[in-house]
Short mmCIF file of C-alpha atoms in Angstrom, two decimals:
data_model
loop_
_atom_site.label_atom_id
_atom_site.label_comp_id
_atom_site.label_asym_id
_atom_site.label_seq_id
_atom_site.Cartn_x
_atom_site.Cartn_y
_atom_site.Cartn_z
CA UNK Y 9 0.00 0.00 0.00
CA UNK Y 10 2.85 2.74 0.25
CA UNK Y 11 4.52 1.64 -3.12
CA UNK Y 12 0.99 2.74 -4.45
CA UNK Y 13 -0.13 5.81 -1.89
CA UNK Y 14 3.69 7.16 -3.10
CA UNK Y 15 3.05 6.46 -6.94
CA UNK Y 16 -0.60 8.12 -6.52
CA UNK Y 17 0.47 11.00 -4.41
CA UNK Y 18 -2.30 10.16 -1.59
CA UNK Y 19 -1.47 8.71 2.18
CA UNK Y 20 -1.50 5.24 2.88
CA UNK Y 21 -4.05 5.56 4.93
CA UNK Y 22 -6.44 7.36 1.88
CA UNK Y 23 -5.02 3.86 0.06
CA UNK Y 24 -6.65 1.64 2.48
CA UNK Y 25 -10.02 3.75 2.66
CA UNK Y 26 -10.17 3.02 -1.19
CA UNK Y 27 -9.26 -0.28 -0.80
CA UNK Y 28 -12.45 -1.29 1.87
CA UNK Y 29 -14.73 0.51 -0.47
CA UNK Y 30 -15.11 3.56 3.04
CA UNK Y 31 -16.66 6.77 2.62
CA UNK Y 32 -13.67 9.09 2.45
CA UNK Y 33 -11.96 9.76 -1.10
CA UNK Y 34 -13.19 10.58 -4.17
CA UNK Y 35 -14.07 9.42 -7.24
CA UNK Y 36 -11.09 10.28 -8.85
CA UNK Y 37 -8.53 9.87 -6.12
CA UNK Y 38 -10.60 5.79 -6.49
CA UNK Y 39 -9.77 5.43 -10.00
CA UNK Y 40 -6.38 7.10 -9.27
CA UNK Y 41 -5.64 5.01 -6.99
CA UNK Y 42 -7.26 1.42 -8.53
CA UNK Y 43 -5.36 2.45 -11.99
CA UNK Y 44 -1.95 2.67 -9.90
CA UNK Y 45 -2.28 -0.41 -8.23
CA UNK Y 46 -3.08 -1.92 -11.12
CA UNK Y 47 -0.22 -0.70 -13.54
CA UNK Y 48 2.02 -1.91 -10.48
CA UNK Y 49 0.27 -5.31 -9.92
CA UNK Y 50 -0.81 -4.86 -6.16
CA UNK Y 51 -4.08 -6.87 -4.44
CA UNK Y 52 -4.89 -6.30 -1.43
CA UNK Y 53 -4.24 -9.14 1.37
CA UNK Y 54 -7.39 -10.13 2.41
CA UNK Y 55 -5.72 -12.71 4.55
CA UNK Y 56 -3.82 -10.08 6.46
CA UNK Y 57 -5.93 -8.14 6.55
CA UNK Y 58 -7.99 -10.34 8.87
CA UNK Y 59 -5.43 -11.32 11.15
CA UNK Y 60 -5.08 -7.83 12.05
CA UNK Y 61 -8.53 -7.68 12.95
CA UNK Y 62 -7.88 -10.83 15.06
CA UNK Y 63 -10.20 -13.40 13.46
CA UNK Y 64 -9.95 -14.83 10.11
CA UNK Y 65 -12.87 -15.69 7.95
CA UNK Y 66 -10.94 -19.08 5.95
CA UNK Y 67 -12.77 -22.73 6.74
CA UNK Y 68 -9.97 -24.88 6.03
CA UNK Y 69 -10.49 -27.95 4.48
CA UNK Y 70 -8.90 -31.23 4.49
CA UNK Y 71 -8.69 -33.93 1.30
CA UNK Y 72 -7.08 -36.53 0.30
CA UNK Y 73 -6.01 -37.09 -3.28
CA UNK Y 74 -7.83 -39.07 -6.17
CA UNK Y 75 -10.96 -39.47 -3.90
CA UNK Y 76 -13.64 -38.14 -6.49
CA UNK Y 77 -15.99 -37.85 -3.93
CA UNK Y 78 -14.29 -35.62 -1.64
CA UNK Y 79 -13.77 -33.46 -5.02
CA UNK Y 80 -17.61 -33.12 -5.00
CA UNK Y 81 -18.08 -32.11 -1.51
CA UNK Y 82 -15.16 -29.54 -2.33
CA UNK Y 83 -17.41 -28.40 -5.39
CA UNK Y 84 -20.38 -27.80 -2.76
CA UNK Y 85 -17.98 -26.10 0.11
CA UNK Y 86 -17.15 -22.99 -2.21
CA UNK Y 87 -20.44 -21.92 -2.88
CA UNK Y 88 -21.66 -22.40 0.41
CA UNK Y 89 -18.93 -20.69 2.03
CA UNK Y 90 -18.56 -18.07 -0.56
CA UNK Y 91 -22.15 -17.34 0.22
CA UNK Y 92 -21.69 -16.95 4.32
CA UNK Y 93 -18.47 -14.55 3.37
CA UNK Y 94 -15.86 -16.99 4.06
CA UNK Y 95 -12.59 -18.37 1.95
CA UNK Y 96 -12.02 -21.82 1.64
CA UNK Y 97 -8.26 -22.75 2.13
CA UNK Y 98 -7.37 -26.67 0.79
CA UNK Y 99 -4.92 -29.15 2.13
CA UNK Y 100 -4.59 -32.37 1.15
CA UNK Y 101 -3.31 -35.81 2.24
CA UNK Y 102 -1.05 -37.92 -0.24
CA UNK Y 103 1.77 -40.46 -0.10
CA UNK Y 104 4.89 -39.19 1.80
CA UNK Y 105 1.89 -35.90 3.41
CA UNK Y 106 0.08 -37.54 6.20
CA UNK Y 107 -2.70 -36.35 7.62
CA UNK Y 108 -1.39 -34.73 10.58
CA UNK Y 109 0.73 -32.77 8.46
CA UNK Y 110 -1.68 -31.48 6.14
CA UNK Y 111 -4.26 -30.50 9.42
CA UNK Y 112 -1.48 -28.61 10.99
CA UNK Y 113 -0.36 -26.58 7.41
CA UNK Y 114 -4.25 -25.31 7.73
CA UNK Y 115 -4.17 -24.06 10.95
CA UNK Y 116 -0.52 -22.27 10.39
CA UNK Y 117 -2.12 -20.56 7.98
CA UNK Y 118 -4.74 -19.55 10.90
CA UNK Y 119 -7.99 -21.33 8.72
CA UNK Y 120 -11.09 -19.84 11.65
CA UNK Y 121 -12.44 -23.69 10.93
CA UNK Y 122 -11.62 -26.77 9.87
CA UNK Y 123 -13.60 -29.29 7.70
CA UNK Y 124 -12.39 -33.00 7.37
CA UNK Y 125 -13.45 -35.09 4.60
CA UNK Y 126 -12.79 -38.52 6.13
CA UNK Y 127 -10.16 -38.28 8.39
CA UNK Y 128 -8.49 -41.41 9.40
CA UNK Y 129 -6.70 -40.00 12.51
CA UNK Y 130 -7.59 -41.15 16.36
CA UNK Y 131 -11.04 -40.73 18.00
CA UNK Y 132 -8.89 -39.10 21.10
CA UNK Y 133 -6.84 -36.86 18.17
CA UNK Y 134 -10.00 -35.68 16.76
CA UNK Y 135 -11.10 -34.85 20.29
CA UNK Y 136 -8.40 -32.81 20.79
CA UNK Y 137 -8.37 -30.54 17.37
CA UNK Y 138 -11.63 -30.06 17.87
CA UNK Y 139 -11.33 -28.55 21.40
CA UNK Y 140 -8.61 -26.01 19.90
CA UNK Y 141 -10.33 -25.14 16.90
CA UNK Y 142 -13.81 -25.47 15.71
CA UNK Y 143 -13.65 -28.37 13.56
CA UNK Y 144 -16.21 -30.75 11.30
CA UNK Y 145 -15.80 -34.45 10.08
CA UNK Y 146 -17.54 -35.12 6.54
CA UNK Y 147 -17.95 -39.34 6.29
CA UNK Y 148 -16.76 -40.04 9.56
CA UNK Y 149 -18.75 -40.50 12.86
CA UNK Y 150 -15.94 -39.57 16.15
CA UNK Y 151 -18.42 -40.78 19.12
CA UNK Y 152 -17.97 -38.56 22.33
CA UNK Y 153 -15.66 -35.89 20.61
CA UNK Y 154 -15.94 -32.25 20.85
CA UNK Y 155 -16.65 -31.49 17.43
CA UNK Y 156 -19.39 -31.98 14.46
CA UNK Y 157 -20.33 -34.61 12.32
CA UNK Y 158 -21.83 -34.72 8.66
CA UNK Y 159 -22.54 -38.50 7.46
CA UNK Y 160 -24.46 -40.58 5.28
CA UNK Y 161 -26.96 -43.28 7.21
CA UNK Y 162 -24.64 -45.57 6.08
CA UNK Y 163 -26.56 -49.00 7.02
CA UNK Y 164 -29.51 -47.53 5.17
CA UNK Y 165 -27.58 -47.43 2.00
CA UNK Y 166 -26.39 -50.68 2.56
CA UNK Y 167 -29.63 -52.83 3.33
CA UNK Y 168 -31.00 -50.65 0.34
CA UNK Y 169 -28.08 -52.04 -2.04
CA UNK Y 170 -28.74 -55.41 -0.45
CA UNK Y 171 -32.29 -55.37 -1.05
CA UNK Y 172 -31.90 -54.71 -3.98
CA UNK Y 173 -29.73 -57.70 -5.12
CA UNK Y 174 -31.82 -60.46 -3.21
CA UNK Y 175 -35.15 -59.14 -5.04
CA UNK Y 176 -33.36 -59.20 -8.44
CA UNK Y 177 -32.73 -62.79 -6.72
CA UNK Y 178 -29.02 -63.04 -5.69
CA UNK Y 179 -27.40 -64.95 -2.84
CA UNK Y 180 -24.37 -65.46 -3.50
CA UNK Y 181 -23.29 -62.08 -2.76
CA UNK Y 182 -20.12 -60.94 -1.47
CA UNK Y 183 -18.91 -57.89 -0.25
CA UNK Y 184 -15.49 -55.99 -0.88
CA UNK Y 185 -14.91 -53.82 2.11
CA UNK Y 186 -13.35 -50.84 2.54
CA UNK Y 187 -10.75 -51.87 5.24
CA UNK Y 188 -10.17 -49.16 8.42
CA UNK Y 189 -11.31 -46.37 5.47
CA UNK Y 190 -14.39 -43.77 7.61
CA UNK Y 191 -17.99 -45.46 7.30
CA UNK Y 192 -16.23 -48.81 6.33
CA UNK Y 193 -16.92 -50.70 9.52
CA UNK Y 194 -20.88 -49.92 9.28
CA UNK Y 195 -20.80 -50.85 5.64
CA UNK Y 196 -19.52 -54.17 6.75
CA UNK Y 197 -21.88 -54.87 9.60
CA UNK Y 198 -25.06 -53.70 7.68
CA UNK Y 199 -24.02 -56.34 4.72
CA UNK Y 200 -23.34 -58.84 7.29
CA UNK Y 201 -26.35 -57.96 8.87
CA UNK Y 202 -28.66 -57.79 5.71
CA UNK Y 203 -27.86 -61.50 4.83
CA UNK Y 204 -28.41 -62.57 7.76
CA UNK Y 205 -31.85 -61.34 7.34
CA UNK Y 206 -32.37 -62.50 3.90
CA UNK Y 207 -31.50 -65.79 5.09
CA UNK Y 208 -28.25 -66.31 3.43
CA UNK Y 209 -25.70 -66.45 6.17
CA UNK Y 210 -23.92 -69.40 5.07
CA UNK Y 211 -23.19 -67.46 2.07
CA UNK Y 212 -21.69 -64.47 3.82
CA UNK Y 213 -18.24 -63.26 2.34
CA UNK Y 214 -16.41 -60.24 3.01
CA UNK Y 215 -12.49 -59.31 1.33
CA UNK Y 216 -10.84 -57.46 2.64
CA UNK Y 217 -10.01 -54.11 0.49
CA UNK Y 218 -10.16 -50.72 0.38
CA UNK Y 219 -11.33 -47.21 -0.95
CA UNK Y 220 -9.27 -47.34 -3.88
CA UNK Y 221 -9.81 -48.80 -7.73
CA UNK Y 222 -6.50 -51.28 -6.49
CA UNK Y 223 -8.29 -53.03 -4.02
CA UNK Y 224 -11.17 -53.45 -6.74
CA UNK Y 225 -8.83 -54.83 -9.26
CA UNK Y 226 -7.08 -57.31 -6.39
CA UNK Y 227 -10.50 -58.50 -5.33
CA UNK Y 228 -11.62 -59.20 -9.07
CA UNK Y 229 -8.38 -61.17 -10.07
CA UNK Y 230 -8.97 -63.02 -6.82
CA UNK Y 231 -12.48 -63.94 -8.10
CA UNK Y 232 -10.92 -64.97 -11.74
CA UNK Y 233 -8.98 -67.27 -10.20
CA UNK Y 234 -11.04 -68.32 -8.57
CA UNK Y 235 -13.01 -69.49 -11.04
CA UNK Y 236 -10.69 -70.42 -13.17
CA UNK Y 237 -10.07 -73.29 -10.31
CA UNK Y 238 -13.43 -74.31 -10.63
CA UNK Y 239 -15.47 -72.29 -7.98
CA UNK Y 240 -17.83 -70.52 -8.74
CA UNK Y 241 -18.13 -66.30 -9.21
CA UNK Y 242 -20.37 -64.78 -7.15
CA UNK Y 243 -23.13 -63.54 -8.75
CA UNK Y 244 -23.55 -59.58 -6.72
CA UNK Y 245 -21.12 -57.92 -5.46
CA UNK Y 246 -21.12 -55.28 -3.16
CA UNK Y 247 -18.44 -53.21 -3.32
CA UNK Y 248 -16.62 -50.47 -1.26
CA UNK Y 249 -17.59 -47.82 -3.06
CA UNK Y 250 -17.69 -46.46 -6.85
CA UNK Y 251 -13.55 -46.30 -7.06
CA UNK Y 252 -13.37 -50.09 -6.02
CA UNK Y 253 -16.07 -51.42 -8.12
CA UNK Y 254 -14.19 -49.34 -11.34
CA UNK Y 255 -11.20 -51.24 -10.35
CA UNK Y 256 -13.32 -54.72 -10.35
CA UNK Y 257 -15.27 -53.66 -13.64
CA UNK Y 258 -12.14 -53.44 -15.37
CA UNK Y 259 -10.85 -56.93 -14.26
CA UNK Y 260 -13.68 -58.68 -14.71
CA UNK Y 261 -14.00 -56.78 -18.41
CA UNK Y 262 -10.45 -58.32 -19.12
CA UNK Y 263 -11.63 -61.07 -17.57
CA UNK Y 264 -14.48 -61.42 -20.40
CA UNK Y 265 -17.06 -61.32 -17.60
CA UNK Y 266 -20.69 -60.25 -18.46
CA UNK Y 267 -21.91 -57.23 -16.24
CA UNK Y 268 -24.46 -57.69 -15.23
CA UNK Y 269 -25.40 -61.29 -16.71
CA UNK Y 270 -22.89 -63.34 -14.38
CA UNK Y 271 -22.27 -60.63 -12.03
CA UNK Y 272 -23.92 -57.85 -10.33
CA UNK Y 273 -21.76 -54.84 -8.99
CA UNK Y 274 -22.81 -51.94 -6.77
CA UNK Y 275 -20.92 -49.54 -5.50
CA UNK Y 276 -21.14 -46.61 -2.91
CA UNK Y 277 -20.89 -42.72 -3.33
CA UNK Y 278 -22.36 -41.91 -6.64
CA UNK Y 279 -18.99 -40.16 -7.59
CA UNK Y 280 -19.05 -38.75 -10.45
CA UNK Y 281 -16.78 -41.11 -11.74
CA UNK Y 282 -20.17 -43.80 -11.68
CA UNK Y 283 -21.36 -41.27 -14.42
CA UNK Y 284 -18.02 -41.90 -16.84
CA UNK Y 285 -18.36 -46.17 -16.94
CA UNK Y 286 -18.64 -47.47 -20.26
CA UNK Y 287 -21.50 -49.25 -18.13
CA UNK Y 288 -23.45 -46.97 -15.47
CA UNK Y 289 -22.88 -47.90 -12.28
CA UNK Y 290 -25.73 -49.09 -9.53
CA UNK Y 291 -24.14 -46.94 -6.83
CA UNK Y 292 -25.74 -45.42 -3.19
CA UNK Y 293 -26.08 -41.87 -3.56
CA UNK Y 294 -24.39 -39.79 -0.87
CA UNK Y 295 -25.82 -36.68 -1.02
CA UNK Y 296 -22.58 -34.33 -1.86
CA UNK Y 297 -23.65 -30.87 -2.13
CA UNK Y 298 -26.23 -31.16 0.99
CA UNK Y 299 -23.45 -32.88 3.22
CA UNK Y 300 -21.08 -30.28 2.04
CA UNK Y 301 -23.88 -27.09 3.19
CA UNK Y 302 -24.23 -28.90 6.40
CA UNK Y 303 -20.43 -28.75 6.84
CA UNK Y 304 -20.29 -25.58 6.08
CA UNK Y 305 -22.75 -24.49 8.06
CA UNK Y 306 -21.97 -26.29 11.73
CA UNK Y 307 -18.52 -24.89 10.69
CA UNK Y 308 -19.50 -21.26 10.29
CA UNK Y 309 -21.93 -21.22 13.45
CA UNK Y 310 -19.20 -22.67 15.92
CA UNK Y 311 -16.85 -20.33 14.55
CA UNK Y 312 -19.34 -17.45 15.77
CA UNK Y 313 -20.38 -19.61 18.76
CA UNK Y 314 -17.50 -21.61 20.06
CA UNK Y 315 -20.63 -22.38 22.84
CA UNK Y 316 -22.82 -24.68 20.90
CA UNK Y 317 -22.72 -28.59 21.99
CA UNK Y 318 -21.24 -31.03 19.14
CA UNK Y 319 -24.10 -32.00 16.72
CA UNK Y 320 -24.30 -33.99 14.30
CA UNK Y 321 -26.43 -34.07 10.68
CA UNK Y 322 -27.22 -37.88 9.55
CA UNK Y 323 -28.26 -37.37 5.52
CA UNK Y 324 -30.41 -40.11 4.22
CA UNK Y 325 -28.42 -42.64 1.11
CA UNK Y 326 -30.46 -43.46 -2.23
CA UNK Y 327 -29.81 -46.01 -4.30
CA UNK Y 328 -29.41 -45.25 -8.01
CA UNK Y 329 -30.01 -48.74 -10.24
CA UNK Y 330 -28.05 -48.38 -13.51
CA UNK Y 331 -26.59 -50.86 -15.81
CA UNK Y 332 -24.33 -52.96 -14.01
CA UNK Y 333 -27.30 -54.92 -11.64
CA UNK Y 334 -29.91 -57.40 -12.96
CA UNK Y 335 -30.97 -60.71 -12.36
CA UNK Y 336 -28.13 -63.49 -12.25
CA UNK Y 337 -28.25 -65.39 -15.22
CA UNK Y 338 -27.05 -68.44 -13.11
CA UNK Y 339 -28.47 -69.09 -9.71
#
């Protein structure tokens, strides 16, 4: 601001008036002024601007990379936030960045807030951000912990999915779970749960996996071999969610497997990578741009009232039947 109040031949302090739009200066000494800071390539630090205030009006938000579903909550945050009058700072996890890491780079940069998009850190971790800064999990239920929560009823999806595959009449259905990944462990006690009450406990199978087209590609050569030893496929699958069942759809196409004639796959999210299969995907919906309002939101009001209790919104699922489900041509 003095590199441009000495250029324009006004006082810094007539620069800053300009600058937050105040009552003060005049037209021309504005357009003076803009013009100079302009031709000199200045913007004013909104960022610094705030921290000399004392509070800063940034929600930061965590990611993690290649996770096209956290991309669409991040496509909801922005207008959400831009809408309150806050700026939305990203950091995100990746191989050789952990997640502790990338948490603490947002709050060195002083974020008011912080939204999580499925952490994986410690309940007691969680806690403990939360009771330093206000803080929201996306995906991830952290019972007892002194923040808030935004989640998909994650049985509901499941027994939805499930119900789905035993009317179309499947039973040999086996699930690909999503290891220690957030909302994996309720995903894998609803399926267990939903054959049980369908009657087909005996053919209960869960492998292990993960969030990731890999573990989809690991579970569908397993399967191949499987049956290449004689067993037989399974005829639905349930899988992690949308990245893992791209990873088996692309095995089992190698494979020269018919989706859906021997097999059935459904997978979890609706990403929009379900809307970019050669086949569309049966997926459970996971309402993106309400989950990321919601975040917002809780964010924004314990920023303002650091008093409020820990909450928590619980968005219903909805499952989306496309082309990969149908009835199994083989019992």
């Amino acid at each position: 601001m003095a590199d441009v109040a000495a250029k324009a031949g006004v006082s810094r302090a007539l620069v800053s008036i300009v600058f937050r739009n105040q009552p003060g200066a005049s037209q021309e000494t504005r357009d003076r002024v803009l013009r100079v800071a302009d031709e000199i390539g200045y913007r004013p630090d909104s960022a610094a601007r705030l921290l000399a205030r004392g509070r800063s009006r940034t929600l930061g938000v965590l990611l993690t990379v290649h996770q096209p579903f956290q991309a669409d909550l991040v496509e909801g945050i922005y207008p959400e936030a831009e809408r309150l009058g806050y700026e939305v700072l990203l950091s995100a996890t990746a191989p050789g960045r952990d997640e502790a890491k990338s948490i603490e780079a947002l709050r060195s940069h002083r974020c008011g807030a912080l939204i999580l998009l499925g952490p994986v850190s410690q309940d007691a971790d969680l806690d403990e951000l939360g009771r330093r800064t206000p803080t929201v999990t996306v995906g991830r239920r952290v019972p007892n912990a002194y923040l808030d929560s935004v989640h998909t009823a994650d049985g509901k999806g499941i027994k939805q999915a499930m119900d789905h595959m035993v009317e179309l009449g499947h039973r040999r259905i086996v699930h690909i779970d999503g290891g220690r990944a957030p909302g994996s462990a309720d995903r894998r006690r609803a399926y267990r749960a939903a054959m049980r009450r369908h009657g087909l406990e005996s053919e209960i199978r869960v492998i292990p996996g993960d969030h990731t087209e890999e573990s989809g590609l690991a579970a569908g050569r397993q399967l191949v071999a499987e049956r290449d030893n004689g067993a037989p496929l399974p005829t639905g699958i349930l899988a992690a969610n949308d990245r893992c069942a791209m990873g088996l759809l692309i095995t089992f196409t190698r494979a020269g497997v018919d989706i859906p004639g021997e097999v059935s796959v459904v997978g979890y999210d609706d990403s929009h990578l379900s809307h970019l299969m050669p086949i569309g995907l049966t997926t459970v919906r996971q309402d993106a741009l309400l989950m990321a309002e919601h975040a917002v939101r809780f964010a924004v009001e314990r920023l303002e009232n650091g008093e409020l209790l820990p909450r928590e919104a619980v968005l219903d699922p909805k499952l989306v039947v496309r082309g990969t489900s149908g009835p199994p041509r083989n019992g």
